CSV table of C-alpha atoms in Angstrom, one decimal:
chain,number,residue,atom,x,y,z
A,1,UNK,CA,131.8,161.0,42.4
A,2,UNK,CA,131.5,162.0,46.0
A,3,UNK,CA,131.4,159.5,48.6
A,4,UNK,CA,129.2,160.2,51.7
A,5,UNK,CA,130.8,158.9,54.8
A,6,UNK,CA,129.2,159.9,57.9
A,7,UNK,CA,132.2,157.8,60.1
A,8,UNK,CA,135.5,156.3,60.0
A,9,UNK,CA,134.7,152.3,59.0
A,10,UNK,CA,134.8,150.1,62.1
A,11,UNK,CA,137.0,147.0,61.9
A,12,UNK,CA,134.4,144.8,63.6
A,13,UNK,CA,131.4,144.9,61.1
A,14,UNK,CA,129.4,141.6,62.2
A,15,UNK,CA,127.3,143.4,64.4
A,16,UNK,CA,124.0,144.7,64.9
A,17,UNK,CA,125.2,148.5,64.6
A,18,UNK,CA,124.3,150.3,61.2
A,19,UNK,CA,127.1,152.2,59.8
A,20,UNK,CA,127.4,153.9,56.5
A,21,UNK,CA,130.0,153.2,55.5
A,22,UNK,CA,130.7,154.7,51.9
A,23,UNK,CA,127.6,152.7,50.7
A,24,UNK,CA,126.2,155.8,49.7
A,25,UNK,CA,127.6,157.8,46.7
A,26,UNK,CA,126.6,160.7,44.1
A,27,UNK,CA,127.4,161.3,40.5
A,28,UNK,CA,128.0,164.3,39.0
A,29,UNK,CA,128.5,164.1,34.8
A,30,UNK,CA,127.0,161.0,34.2
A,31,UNK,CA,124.6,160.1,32.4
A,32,UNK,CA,122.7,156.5,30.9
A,33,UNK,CA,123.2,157.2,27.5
A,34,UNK,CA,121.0,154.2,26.0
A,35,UNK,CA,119.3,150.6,27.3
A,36,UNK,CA,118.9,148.1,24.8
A,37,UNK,CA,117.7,143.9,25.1
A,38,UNK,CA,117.7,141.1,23.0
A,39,UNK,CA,114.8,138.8,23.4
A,40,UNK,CA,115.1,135.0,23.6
A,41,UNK,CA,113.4,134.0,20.9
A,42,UNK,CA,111.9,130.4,22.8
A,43,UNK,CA,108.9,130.8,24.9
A,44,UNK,CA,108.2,128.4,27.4
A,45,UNK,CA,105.1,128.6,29.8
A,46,UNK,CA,105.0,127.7,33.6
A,47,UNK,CA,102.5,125.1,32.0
A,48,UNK,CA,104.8,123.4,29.9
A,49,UNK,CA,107.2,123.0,33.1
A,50,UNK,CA,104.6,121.2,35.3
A,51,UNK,CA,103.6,119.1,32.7
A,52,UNK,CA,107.0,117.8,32.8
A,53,UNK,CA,106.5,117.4,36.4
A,54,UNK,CA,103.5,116.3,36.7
A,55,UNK,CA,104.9,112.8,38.4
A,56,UNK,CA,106.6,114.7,40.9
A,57,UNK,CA,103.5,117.1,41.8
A,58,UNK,CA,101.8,113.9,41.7
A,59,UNK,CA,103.4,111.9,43.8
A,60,UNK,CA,104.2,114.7,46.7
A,61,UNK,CA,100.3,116.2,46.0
A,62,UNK,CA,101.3,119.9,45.1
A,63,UNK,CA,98.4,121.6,42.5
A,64,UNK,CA,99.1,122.1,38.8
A,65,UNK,CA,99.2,125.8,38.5
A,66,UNK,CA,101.8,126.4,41.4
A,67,UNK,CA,104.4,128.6,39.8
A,68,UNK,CA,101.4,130.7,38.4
A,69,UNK,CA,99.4,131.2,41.7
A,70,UNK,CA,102.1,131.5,43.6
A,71,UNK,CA,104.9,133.5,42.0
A,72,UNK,CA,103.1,135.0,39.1
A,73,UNK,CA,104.9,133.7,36.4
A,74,UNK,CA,102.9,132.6,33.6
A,75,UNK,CA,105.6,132.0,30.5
A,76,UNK,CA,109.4,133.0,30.6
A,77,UNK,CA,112.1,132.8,27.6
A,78,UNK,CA,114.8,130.6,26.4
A,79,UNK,CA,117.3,131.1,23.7
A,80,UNK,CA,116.4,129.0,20.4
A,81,UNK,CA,118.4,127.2,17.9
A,82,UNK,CA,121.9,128.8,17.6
A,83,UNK,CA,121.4,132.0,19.9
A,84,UNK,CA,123.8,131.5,22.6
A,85,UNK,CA,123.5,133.9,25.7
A,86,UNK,CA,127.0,135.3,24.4
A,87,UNK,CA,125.9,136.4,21.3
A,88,UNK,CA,122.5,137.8,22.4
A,89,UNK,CA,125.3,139.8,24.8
A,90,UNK,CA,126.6,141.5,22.0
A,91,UNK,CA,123.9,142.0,19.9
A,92,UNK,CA,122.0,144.2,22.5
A,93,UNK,CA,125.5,146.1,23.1
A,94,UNK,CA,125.6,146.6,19.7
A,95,UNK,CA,122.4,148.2,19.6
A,96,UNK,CA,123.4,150.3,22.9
A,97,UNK,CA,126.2,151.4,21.0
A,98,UNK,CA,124.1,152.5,18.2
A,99,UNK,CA,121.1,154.2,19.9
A,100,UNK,CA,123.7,155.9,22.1
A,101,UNK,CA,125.7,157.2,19.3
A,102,UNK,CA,129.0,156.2,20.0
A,103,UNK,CA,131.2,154.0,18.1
A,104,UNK,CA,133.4,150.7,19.3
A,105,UNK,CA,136.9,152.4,19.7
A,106,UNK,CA,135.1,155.1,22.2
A,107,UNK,CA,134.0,153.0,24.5
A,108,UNK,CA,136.8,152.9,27.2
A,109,UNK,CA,135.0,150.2,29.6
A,110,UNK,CA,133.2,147.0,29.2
A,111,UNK,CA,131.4,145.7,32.5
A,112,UNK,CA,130.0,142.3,31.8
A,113,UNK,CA,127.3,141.2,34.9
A,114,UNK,CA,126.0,137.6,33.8
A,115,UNK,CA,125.6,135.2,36.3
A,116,UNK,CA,125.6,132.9,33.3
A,117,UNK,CA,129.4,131.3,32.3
A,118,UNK,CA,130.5,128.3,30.0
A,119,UNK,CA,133.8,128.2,32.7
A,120,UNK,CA,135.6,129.5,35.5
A,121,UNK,CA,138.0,131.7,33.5
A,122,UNK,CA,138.6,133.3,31.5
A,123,UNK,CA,136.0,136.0,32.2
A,124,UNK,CA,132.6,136.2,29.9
A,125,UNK,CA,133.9,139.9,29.3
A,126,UNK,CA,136.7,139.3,27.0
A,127,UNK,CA,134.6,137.2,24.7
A,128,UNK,CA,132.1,140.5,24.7
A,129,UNK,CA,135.3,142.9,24.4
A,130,UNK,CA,136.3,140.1,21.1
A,131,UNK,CA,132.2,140.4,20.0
A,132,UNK,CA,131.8,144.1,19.9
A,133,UNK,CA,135.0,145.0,18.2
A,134,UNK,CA,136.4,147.7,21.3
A,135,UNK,CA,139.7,148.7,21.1
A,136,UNK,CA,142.6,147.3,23.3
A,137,UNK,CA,142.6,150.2,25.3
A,138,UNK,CA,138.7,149.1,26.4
A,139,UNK,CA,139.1,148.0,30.1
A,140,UNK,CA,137.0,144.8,30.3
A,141,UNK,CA,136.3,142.9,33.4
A,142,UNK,CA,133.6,140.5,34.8
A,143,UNK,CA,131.1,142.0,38.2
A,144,UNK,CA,129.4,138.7,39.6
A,145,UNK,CA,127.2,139.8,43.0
A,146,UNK,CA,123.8,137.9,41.7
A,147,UNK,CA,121.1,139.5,40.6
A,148,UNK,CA,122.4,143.2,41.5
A,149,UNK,CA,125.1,143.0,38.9
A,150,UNK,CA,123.9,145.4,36.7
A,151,UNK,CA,123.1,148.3,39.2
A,152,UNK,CA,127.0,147.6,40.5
A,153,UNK,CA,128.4,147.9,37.1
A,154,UNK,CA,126.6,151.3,36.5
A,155,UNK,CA,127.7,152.2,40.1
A,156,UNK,CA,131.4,151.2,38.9
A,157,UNK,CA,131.2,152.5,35.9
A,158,UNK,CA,130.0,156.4,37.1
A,159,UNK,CA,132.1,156.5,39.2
A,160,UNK,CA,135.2,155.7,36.7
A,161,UNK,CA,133.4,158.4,34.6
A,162,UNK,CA,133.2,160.8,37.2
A,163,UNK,CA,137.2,160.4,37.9
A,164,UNK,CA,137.6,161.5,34.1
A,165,UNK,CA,139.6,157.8,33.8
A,166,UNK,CA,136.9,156.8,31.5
A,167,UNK,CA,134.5,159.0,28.8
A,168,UNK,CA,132.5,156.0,28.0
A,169,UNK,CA,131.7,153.0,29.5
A,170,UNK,CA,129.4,149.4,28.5
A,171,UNK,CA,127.4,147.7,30.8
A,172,UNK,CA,126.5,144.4,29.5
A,173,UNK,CA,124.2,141.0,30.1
A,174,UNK,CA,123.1,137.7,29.2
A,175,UNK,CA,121.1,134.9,31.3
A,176,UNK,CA,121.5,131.3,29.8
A,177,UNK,CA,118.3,129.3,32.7
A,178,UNK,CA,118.2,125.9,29.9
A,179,UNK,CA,120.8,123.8,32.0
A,180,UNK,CA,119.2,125.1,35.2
A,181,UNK,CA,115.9,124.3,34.9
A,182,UNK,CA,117.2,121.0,32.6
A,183,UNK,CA,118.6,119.7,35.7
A,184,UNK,CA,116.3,120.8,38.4
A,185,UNK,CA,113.5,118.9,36.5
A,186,UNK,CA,115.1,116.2,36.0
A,187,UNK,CA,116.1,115.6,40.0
A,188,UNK,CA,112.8,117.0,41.0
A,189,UNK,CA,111.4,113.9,38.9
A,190,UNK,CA,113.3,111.4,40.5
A,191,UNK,CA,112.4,109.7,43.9
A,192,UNK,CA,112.6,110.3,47.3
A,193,UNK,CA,112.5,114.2,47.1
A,194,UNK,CA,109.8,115.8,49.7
A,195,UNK,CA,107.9,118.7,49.2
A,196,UNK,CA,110.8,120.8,51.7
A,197,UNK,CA,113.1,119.6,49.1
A,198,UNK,CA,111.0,120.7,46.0
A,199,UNK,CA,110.2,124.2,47.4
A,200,UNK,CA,114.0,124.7,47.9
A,201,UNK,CA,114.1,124.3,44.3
A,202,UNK,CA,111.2,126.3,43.3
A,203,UNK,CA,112.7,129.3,42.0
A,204,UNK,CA,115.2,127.7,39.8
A,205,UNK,CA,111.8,127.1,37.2
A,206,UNK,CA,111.1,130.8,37.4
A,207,UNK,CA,114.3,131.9,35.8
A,208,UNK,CA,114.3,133.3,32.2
A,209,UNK,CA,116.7,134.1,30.0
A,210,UNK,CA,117.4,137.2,27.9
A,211,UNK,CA,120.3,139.9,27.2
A,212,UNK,CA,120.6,143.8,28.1
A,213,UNK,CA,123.3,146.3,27.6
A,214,UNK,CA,123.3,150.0,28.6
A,215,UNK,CA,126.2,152.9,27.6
A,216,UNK,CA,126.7,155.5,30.0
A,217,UNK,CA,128.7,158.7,29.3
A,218,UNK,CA,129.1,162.5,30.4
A,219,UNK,CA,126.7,164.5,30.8
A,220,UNK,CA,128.0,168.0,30.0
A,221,UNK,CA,128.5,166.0,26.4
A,222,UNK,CA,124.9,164.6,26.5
A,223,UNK,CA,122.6,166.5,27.6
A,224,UNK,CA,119.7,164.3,26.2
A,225,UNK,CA,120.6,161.5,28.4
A,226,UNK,CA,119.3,160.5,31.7
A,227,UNK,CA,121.4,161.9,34.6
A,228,UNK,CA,122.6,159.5,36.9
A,229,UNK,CA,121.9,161.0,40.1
A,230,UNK,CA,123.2,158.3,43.1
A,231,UNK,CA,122.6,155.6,45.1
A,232,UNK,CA,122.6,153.1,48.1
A,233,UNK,CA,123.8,149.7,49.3
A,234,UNK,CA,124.0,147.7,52.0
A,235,UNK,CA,124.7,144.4,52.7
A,236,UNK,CA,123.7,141.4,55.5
A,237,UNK,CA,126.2,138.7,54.1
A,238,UNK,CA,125.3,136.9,57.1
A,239,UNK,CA,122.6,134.9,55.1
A,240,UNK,CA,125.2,134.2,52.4
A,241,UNK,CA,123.7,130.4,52.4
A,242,UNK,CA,119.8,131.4,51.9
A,243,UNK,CA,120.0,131.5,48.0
A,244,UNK,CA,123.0,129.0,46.7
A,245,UNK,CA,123.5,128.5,42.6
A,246,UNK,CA,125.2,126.8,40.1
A,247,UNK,CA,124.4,125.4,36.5
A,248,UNK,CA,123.4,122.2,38.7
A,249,UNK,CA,120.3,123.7,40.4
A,250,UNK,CA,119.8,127.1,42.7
A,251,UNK,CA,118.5,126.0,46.3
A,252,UNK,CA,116.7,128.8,48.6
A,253,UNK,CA,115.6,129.0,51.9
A,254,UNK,CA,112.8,130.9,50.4
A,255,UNK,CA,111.1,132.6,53.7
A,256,UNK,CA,114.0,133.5,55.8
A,257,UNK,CA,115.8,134.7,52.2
A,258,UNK,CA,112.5,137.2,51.7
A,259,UNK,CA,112.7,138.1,55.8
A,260,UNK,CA,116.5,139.0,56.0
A,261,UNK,CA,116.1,140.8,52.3
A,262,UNK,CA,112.8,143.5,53.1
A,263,UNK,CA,115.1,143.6,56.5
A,264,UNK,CA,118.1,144.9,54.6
A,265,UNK,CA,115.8,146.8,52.1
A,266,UNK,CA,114.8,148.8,55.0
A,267,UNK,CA,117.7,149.5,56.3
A,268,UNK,CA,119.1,151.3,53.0
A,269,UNK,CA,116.1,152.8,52.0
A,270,UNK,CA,116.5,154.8,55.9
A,271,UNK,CA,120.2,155.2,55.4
A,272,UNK,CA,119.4,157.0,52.0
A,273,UNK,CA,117.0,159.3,53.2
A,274,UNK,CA,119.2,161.4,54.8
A,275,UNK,CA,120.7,162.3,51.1
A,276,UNK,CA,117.8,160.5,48.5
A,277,UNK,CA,113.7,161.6,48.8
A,278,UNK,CA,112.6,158.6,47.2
A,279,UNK,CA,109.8,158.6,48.8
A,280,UNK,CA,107.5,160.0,45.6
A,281,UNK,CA,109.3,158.7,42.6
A,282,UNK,CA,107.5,158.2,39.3
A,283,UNK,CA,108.5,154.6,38.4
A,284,UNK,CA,110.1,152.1,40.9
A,285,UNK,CA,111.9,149.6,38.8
A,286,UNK,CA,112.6,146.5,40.6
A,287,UNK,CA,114.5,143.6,40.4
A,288,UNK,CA,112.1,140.6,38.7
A,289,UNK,CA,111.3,137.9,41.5
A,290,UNK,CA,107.6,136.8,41.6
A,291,UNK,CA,104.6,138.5,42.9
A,292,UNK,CA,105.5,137.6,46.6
A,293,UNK,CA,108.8,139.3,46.3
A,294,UNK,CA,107.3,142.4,44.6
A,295,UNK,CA,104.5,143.1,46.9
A,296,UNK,CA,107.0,142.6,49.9
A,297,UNK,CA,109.3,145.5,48.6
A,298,UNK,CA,106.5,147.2,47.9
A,299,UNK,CA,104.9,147.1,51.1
A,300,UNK,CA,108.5,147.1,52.9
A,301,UNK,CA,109.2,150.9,51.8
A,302,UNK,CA,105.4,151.8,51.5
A,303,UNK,CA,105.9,152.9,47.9
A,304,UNK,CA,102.8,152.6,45.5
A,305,UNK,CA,102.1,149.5,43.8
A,306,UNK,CA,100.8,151.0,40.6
A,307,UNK,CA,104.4,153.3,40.2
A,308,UNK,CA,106.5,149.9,39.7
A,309,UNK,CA,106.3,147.8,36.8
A,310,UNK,CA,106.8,144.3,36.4
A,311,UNK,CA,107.8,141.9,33.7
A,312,UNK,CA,108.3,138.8,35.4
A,313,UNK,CA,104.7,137.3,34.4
A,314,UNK,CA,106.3,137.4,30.6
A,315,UNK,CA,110.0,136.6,31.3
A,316,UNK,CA,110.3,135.1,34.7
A,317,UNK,CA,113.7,136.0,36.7
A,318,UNK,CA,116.4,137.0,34.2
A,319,UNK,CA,119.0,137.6,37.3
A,320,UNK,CA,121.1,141.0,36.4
A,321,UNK,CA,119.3,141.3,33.3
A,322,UNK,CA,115.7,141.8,34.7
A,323,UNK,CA,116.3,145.9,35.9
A,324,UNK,CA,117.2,146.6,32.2
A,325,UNK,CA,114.6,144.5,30.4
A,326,UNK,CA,111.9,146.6,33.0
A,327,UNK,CA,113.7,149.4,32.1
A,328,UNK,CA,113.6,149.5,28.7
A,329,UNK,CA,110.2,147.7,28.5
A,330,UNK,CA,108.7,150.6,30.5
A,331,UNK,CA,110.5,153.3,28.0
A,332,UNK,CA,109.2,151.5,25.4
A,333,UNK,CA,105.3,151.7,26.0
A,334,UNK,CA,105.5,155.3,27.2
A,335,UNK,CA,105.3,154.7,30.7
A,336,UNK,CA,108.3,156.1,31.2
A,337,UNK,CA,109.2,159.7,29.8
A,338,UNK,CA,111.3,163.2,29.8
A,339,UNK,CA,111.5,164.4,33.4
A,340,UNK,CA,110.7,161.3,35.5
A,341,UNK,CA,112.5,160.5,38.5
A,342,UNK,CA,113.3,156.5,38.5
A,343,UNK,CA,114.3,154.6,40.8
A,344,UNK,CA,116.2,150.7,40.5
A,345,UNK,CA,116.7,148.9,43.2
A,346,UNK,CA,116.5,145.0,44.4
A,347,UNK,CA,118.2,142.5,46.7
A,348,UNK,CA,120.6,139.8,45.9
A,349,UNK,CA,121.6,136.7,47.1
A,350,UNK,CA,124.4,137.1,49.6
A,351,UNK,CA,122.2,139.2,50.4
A,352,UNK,CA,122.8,142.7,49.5
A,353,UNK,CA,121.1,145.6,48.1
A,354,UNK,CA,121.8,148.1,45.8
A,355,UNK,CA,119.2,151.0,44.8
A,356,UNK,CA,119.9,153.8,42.3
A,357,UNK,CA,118.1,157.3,41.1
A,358,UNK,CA,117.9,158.4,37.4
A,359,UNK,CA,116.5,161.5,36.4
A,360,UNK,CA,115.1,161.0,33.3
């Protein structure tokens, strides 16, 4: 991996100066081997969620139909009797494993990304490391930064690749949004919330939940697979209060979380030009918000509209999960194929931004 650093970091970062940093990076012998998900086999539409509050829209006079019209999602998924997020973890690493073609005791790194945890410690990723049956030499470790977690852990892992420390390495995810949206309905239905206080809340009934996994490996071994070229971040942890979650409920500053975001996605998408031309890329996968989040980073970095898929309308917000699940969806029906340049990129809460080129 070769990091591209214009200029020595400056100790005083809090500033309004741009500096890159080593946010950007390329890869050279790596490659995304395989993408694989595991579907939640409960669906549950935005219409079942406002009949449950249907006092609350009620009483503060909000339209039935809200989460449709205004973030897009019509249905999203929950796990069903006896599939735990865990399990769905390691049944689409599994079936990484397997469409990659590598077996357990190769893999010599296991990144788990979910946002989703039964407890502080230990991590998610040793129950995963346990699940798959990898060897004790398998470095395994939790990434938590949000919704970018994925795109990290590939970042991580190509680089470790790269180094030679590592030949193979497993990306994985699983989104548990039960307790979430549990809870947020139930305080949402209780009195003296105000419509500020309901919209804080809104996106907590647009998360989904699902699984993905992805192996990466070398390329000079694979040359089927799907070079991983490079990528961006950048980050304006200055807004690290704008999007706050736990299992209790996730509370956004919705409008000043999408200004300071397309802000930040501007500035990375400049800072890369200088070593990316993204500019005409044949899919743009994005992280899975709503239609207002989509057309923004759309319109933000003037790509066209009809180049990014979405998935959100069928599985809401998955967190980590959502770039994968686009991914592989996309692969899936043919939209994306041999040859492509694609793109992944999004914005997490904190915020940052990562953003990432395959070549398919």
């Amino acid at each position: 991996m070769t990091i591209l650093a214009d200029r020595p970091v400056d100790p005083t970062p809090h500033d309004d100066v741009e500096r890159p940093g080593n946010a950007t990076a390329k890869h050279h012998n790596v490659s995304l081997l395989s993408v694989a998900t595991t579907t939640a086999e409960r669906v549950t539409t935005s219409a079942d969620i406002e009949a449950r509050l249907r006092g609350a829209l009620r009483r503060l006079r909000l339209p039935m139909g809200l989460l449709e019209r205004v973030a897009g999602v019509t249905e999203r998924r929950n796990w069903g009797e006896g599939q735990t997020f865990q399990d769905a973890a390691i049944d689409a690493g599994r079936r990484a494993m397997a469409e990659a073609g590598i077996r357990p005791e190769d893999v010599g790194l296991l990144i788990n990304t979910s946002v989703t945890r039964p407890h502080l410690e230990p991590s998610v990723a040793v129950r995963l490391h346990h699940g798959l049956g990898l060897p004790t030499s398998a470095i395994n470790f939790d990434i938590a930064n949000a919704c970018l977690g994925f795109v990290n852990a590939m970042s991580v892992a190509a680089g470790m690749i790269d180094s030679g420390q590592i030949k193979y390495a497993l990306v994985v995810d699983g989104e548990d949004a039960d307790q979430v949206q549990l809870n947020t309905i139930d305080r949402l239905n209780q009195g003296g919330r105000n419509r500020k206080d309901f919209m804080s809340e809104f996106a907590s009934l647009t998360l989904g939940s699902g699984a993905a996994a992805a192996v990466l490996g070398p390329s000079d071994v694979h040359p089927e697979g799907h070079r991983i070229v490079g990528g961006v971040t950048r980050a304006a942890t200055q807004w690290y209060d704008l999007c706050v979650g736990s299992v209790d409920g996730m509370f956004t500053d919705a409008k000043m979380l999408l200004k300071g975001g397309m802000e930040l996605v501007v500035a990375a998408w400049n800072e890369a030009r200088a070593h990316f031309d993204w500019a005409d890329m044949d899919r743009y996968v994005l992280h899975q918000v709503s239609d207002v989040h989509t057309n923004a980073f759309v319109e933000a970095i003037g790509i066209p509209r009809a180049k990014v898929p979405t998935t959100y309308q069928r599985y809401g917000n998955v967190g980590p999960a959502s770039i994968p699940i686009t991914l592989a969806d996309e692969v899936a029906r043919g939209g994306i194929t041999r040859g492509d340049r694609v793109f992944l990129g999004g914005v997490g809460s904190g915020i940052n931004t990562a953003m990432m080129e395959l070549r398919w």
